[in-house]
C-alpha atoms as a PDB file:
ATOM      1  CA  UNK A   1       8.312   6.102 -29.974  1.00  0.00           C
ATOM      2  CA  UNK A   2      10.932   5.711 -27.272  1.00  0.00           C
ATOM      3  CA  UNK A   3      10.264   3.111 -24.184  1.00  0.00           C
ATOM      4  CA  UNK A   4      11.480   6.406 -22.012  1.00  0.00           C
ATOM      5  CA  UNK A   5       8.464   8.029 -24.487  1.00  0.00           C
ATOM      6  CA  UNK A   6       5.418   6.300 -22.615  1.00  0.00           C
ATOM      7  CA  UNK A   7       3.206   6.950 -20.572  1.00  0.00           C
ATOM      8  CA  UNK A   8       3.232   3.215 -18.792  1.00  0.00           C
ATOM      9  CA  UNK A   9       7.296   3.225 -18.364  1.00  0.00           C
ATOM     10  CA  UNK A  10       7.303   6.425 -16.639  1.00  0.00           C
ATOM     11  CA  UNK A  11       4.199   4.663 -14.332  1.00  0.00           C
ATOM     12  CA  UNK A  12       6.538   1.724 -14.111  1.00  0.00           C
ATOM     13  CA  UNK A  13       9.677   3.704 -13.583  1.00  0.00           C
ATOM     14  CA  UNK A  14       8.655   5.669 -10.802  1.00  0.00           C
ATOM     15  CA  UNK A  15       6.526   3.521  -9.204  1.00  0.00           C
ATOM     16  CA  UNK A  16       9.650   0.787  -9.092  1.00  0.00           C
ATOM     17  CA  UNK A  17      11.693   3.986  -7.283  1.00  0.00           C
ATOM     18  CA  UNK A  18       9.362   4.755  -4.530  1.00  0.00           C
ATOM     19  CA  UNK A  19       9.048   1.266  -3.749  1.00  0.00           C
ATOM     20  CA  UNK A  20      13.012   0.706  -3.496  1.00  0.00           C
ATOM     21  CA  UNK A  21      12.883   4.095  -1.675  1.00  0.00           C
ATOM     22  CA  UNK A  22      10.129   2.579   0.652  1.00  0.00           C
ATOM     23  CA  UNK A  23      12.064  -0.944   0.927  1.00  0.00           C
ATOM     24  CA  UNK A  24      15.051   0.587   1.847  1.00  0.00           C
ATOM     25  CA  UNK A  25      13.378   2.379   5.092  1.00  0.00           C
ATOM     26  CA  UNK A  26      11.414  -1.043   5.718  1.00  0.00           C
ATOM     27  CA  UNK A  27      14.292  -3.186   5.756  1.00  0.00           C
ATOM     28  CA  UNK A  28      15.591  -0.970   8.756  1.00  0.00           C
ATOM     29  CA  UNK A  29      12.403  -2.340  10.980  1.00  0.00           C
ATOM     30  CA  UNK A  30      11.965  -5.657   9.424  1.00  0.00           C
ATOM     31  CA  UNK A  31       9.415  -5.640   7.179  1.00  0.00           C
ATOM     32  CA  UNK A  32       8.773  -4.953   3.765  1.00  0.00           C
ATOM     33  CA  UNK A  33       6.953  -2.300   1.006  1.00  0.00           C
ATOM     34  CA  UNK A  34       3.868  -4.781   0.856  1.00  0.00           C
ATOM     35  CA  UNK A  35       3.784  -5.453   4.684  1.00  0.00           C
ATOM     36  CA  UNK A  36       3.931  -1.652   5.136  1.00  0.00           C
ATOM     37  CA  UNK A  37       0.857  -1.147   2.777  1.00  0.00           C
ATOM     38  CA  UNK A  38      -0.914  -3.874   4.639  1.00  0.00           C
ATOM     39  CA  UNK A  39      -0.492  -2.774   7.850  1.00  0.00           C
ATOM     40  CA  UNK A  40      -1.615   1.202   6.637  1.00  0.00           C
ATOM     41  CA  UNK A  41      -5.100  -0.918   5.314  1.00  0.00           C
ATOM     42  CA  UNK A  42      -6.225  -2.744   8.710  1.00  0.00           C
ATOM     43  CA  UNK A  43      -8.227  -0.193  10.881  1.00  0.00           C
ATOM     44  CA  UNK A  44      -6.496   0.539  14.208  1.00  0.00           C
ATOM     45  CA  UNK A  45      -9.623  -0.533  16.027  1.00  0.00           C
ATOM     46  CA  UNK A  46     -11.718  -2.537  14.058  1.00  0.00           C
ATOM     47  CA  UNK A  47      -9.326  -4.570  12.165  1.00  0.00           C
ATOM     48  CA  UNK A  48      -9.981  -5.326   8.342  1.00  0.00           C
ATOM     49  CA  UNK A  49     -12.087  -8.728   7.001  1.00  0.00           C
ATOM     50  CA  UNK A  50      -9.257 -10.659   5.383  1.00  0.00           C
ATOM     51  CA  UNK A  51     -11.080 -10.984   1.849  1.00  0.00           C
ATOM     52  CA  UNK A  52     -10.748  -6.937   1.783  1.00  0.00           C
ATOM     53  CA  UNK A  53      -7.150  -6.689   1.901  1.00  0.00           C
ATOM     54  CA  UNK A  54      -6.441  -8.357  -1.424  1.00  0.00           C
ATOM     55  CA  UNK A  55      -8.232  -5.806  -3.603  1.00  0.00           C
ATOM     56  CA  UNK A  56      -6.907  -3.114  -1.769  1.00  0.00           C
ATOM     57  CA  UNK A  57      -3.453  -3.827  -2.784  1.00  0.00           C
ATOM     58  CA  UNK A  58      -4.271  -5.286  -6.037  1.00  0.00           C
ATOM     59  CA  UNK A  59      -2.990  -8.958  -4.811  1.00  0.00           C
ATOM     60  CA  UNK A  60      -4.025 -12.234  -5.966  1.00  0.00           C
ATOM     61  CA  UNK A  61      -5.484 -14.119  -2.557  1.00  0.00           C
ATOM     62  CA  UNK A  62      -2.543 -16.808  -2.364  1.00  0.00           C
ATOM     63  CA  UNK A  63       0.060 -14.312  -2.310  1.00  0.00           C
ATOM     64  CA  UNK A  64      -1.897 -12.372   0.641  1.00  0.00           C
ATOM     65  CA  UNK A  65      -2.167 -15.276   1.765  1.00  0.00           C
ATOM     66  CA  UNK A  66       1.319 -16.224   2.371  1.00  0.00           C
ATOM     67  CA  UNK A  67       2.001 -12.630   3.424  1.00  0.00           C
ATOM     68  CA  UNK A  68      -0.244 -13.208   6.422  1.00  0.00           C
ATOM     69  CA  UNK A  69       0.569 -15.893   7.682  1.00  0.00           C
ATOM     70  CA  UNK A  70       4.306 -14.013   7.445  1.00  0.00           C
ATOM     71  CA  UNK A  71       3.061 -11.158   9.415  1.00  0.00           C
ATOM     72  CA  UNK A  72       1.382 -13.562  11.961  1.00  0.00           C
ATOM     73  CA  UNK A  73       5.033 -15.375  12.197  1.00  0.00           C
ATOM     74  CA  UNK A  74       6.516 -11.510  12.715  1.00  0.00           C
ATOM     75  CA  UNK A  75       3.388 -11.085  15.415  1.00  0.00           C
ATOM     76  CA  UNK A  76       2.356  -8.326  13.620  1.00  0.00           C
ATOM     77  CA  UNK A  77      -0.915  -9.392  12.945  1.00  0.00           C
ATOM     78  CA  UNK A  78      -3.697 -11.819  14.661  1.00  0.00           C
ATOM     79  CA  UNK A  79      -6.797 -13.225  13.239  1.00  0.00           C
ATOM     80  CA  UNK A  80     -10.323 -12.965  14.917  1.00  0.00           C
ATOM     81  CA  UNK A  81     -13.586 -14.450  14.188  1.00  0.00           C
ATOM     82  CA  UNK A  82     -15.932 -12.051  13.149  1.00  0.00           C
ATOM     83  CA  UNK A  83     -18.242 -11.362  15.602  1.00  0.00           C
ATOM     84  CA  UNK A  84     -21.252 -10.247  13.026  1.00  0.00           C
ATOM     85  CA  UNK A  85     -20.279 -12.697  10.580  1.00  0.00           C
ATOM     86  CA  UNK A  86     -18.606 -16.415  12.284  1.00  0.00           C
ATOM     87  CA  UNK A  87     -17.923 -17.119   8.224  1.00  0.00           C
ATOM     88  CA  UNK A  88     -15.851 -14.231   8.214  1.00  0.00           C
ATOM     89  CA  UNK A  89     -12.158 -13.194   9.706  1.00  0.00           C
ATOM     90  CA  UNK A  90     -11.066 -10.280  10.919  1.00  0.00           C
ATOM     91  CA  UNK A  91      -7.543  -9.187  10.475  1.00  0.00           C
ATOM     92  CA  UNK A  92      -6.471  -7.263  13.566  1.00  0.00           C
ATOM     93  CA  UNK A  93      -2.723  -5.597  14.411  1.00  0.00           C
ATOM     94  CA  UNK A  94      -0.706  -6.332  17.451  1.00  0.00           C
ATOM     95  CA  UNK A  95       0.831  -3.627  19.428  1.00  0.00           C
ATOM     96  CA  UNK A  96       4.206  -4.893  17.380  1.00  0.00           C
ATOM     97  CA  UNK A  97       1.963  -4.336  14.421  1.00  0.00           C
ATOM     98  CA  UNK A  98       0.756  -0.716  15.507  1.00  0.00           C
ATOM     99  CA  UNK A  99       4.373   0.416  15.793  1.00  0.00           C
ATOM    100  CA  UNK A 100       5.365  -0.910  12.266  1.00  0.00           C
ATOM    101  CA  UNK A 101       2.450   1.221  11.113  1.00  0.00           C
ATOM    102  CA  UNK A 102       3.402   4.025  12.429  1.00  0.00           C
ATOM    103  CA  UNK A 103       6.468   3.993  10.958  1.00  0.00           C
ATOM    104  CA  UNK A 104       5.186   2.746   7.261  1.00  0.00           C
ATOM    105  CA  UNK A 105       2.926   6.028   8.469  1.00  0.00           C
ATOM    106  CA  UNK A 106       5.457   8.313   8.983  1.00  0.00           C
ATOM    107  CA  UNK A 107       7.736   7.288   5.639  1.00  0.00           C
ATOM    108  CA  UNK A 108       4.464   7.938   2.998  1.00  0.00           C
ATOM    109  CA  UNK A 109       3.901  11.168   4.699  1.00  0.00           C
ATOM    110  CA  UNK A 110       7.468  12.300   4.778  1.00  0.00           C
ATOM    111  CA  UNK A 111       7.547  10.945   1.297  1.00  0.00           C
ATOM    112  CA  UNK A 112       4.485  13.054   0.268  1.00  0.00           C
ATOM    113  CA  UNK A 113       5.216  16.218   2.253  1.00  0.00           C
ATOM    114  CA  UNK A 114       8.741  16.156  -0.061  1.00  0.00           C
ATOM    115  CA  UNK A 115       7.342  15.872  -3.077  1.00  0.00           C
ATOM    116  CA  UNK A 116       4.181  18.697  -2.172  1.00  0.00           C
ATOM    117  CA  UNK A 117       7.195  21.149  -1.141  1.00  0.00           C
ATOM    118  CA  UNK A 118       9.421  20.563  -4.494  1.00  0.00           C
ATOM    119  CA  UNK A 119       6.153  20.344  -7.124  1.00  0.00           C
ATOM    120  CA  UNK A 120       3.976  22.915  -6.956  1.00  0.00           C
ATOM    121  CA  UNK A 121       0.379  22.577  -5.827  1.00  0.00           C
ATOM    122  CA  UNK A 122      -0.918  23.164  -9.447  1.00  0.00           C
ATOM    123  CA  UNK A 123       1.523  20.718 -11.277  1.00  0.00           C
ATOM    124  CA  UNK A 124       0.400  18.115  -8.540  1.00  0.00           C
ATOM    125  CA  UNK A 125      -3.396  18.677  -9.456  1.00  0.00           C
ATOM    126  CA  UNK A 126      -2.765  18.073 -12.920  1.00  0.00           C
ATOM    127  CA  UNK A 127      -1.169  15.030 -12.310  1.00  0.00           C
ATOM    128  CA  UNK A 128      -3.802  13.816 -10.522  1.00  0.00           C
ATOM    129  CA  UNK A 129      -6.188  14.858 -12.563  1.00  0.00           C
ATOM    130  CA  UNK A 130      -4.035  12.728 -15.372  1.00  0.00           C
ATOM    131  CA  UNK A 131      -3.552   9.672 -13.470  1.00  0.00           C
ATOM    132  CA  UNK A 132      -7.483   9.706 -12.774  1.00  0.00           C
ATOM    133  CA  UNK A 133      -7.864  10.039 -16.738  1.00  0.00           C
ATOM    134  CA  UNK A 134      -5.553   7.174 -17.325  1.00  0.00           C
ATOM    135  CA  UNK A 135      -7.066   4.544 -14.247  1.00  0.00           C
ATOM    136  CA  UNK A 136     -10.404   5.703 -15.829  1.00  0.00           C
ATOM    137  CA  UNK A 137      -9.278   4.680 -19.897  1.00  0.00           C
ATOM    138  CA  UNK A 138      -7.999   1.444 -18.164  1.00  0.00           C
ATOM    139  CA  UNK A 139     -11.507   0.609 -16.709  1.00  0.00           C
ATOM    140  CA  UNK A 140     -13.190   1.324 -19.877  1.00  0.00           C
ATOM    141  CA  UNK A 141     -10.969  -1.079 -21.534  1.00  0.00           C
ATOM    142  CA  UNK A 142     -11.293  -3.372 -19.030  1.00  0.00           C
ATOM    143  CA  UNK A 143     -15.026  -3.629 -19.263  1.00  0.00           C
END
């Protein structure tokens, strides 16, 4: 079987264009893919505990946490106390922060809205359906 064959390069493949399609619009505001995704994950209002952003974006904690402290540096994030939980921090965005979402907002959906207008709505519910069947084989092997 060809590399170009399986089902993981094509994952791989695409995934590594979106992202350099993504990076290239990031780089044009100063921030990055990942700091893009982060900033899409922490609530407008109520912010995001920090130990939640990690398995959202399928990060290893050291790695967020040198990303945070980054986006603090940029001032595009702050970190509060919890107020239910004083253990806890919350990770909250600064108006800075808000406008880099907005624009990590507007490149998925413009990105999304593309690919719904070339690929039929039935094609694109198959692949979903597919990439559900495939994250669901991973979790059986992974139990």
């Amino acid at each position: 079987m060809k590399r170009e064959e399986t089902v993981d390069f094509n994952i791989k493949a695409a995934w590594h264009a979106i992202s350099r399609m993504y990076n290239q619009e990031a780089i044009k505001h100063d921030i990055t893919t990942s700091i893009g995704f982060v900033l899409l994950n922490i609530d407008m209002e109520e912010g995001i505990p920090a130990t939640k952003i990690a398995p959202l974006m399928g990060l290893e904690s050291r790695s967020l946490t040198r990303m945070l402290k980054n986006m603090e540096e940029k001032k595009l994030i702050y970190r509060s106390p919890d107020l239910h939980d004083k253990r806890s921090v919350r990770i909250f965005l600064t108006e800075k922060g808000k406008l880099k979402r907005e624009v990590s907002r507007k490149s998925v959906l413009e990105f999304n809205n593309r690919v719904r207008e070339e690929i039929p709505r039935a094609k694109l519910e198959i692949f979903f359906e597919v990439i559900g069947n495939i994250n669901t084989i991973i979790d059986r092997k992974n139990e």
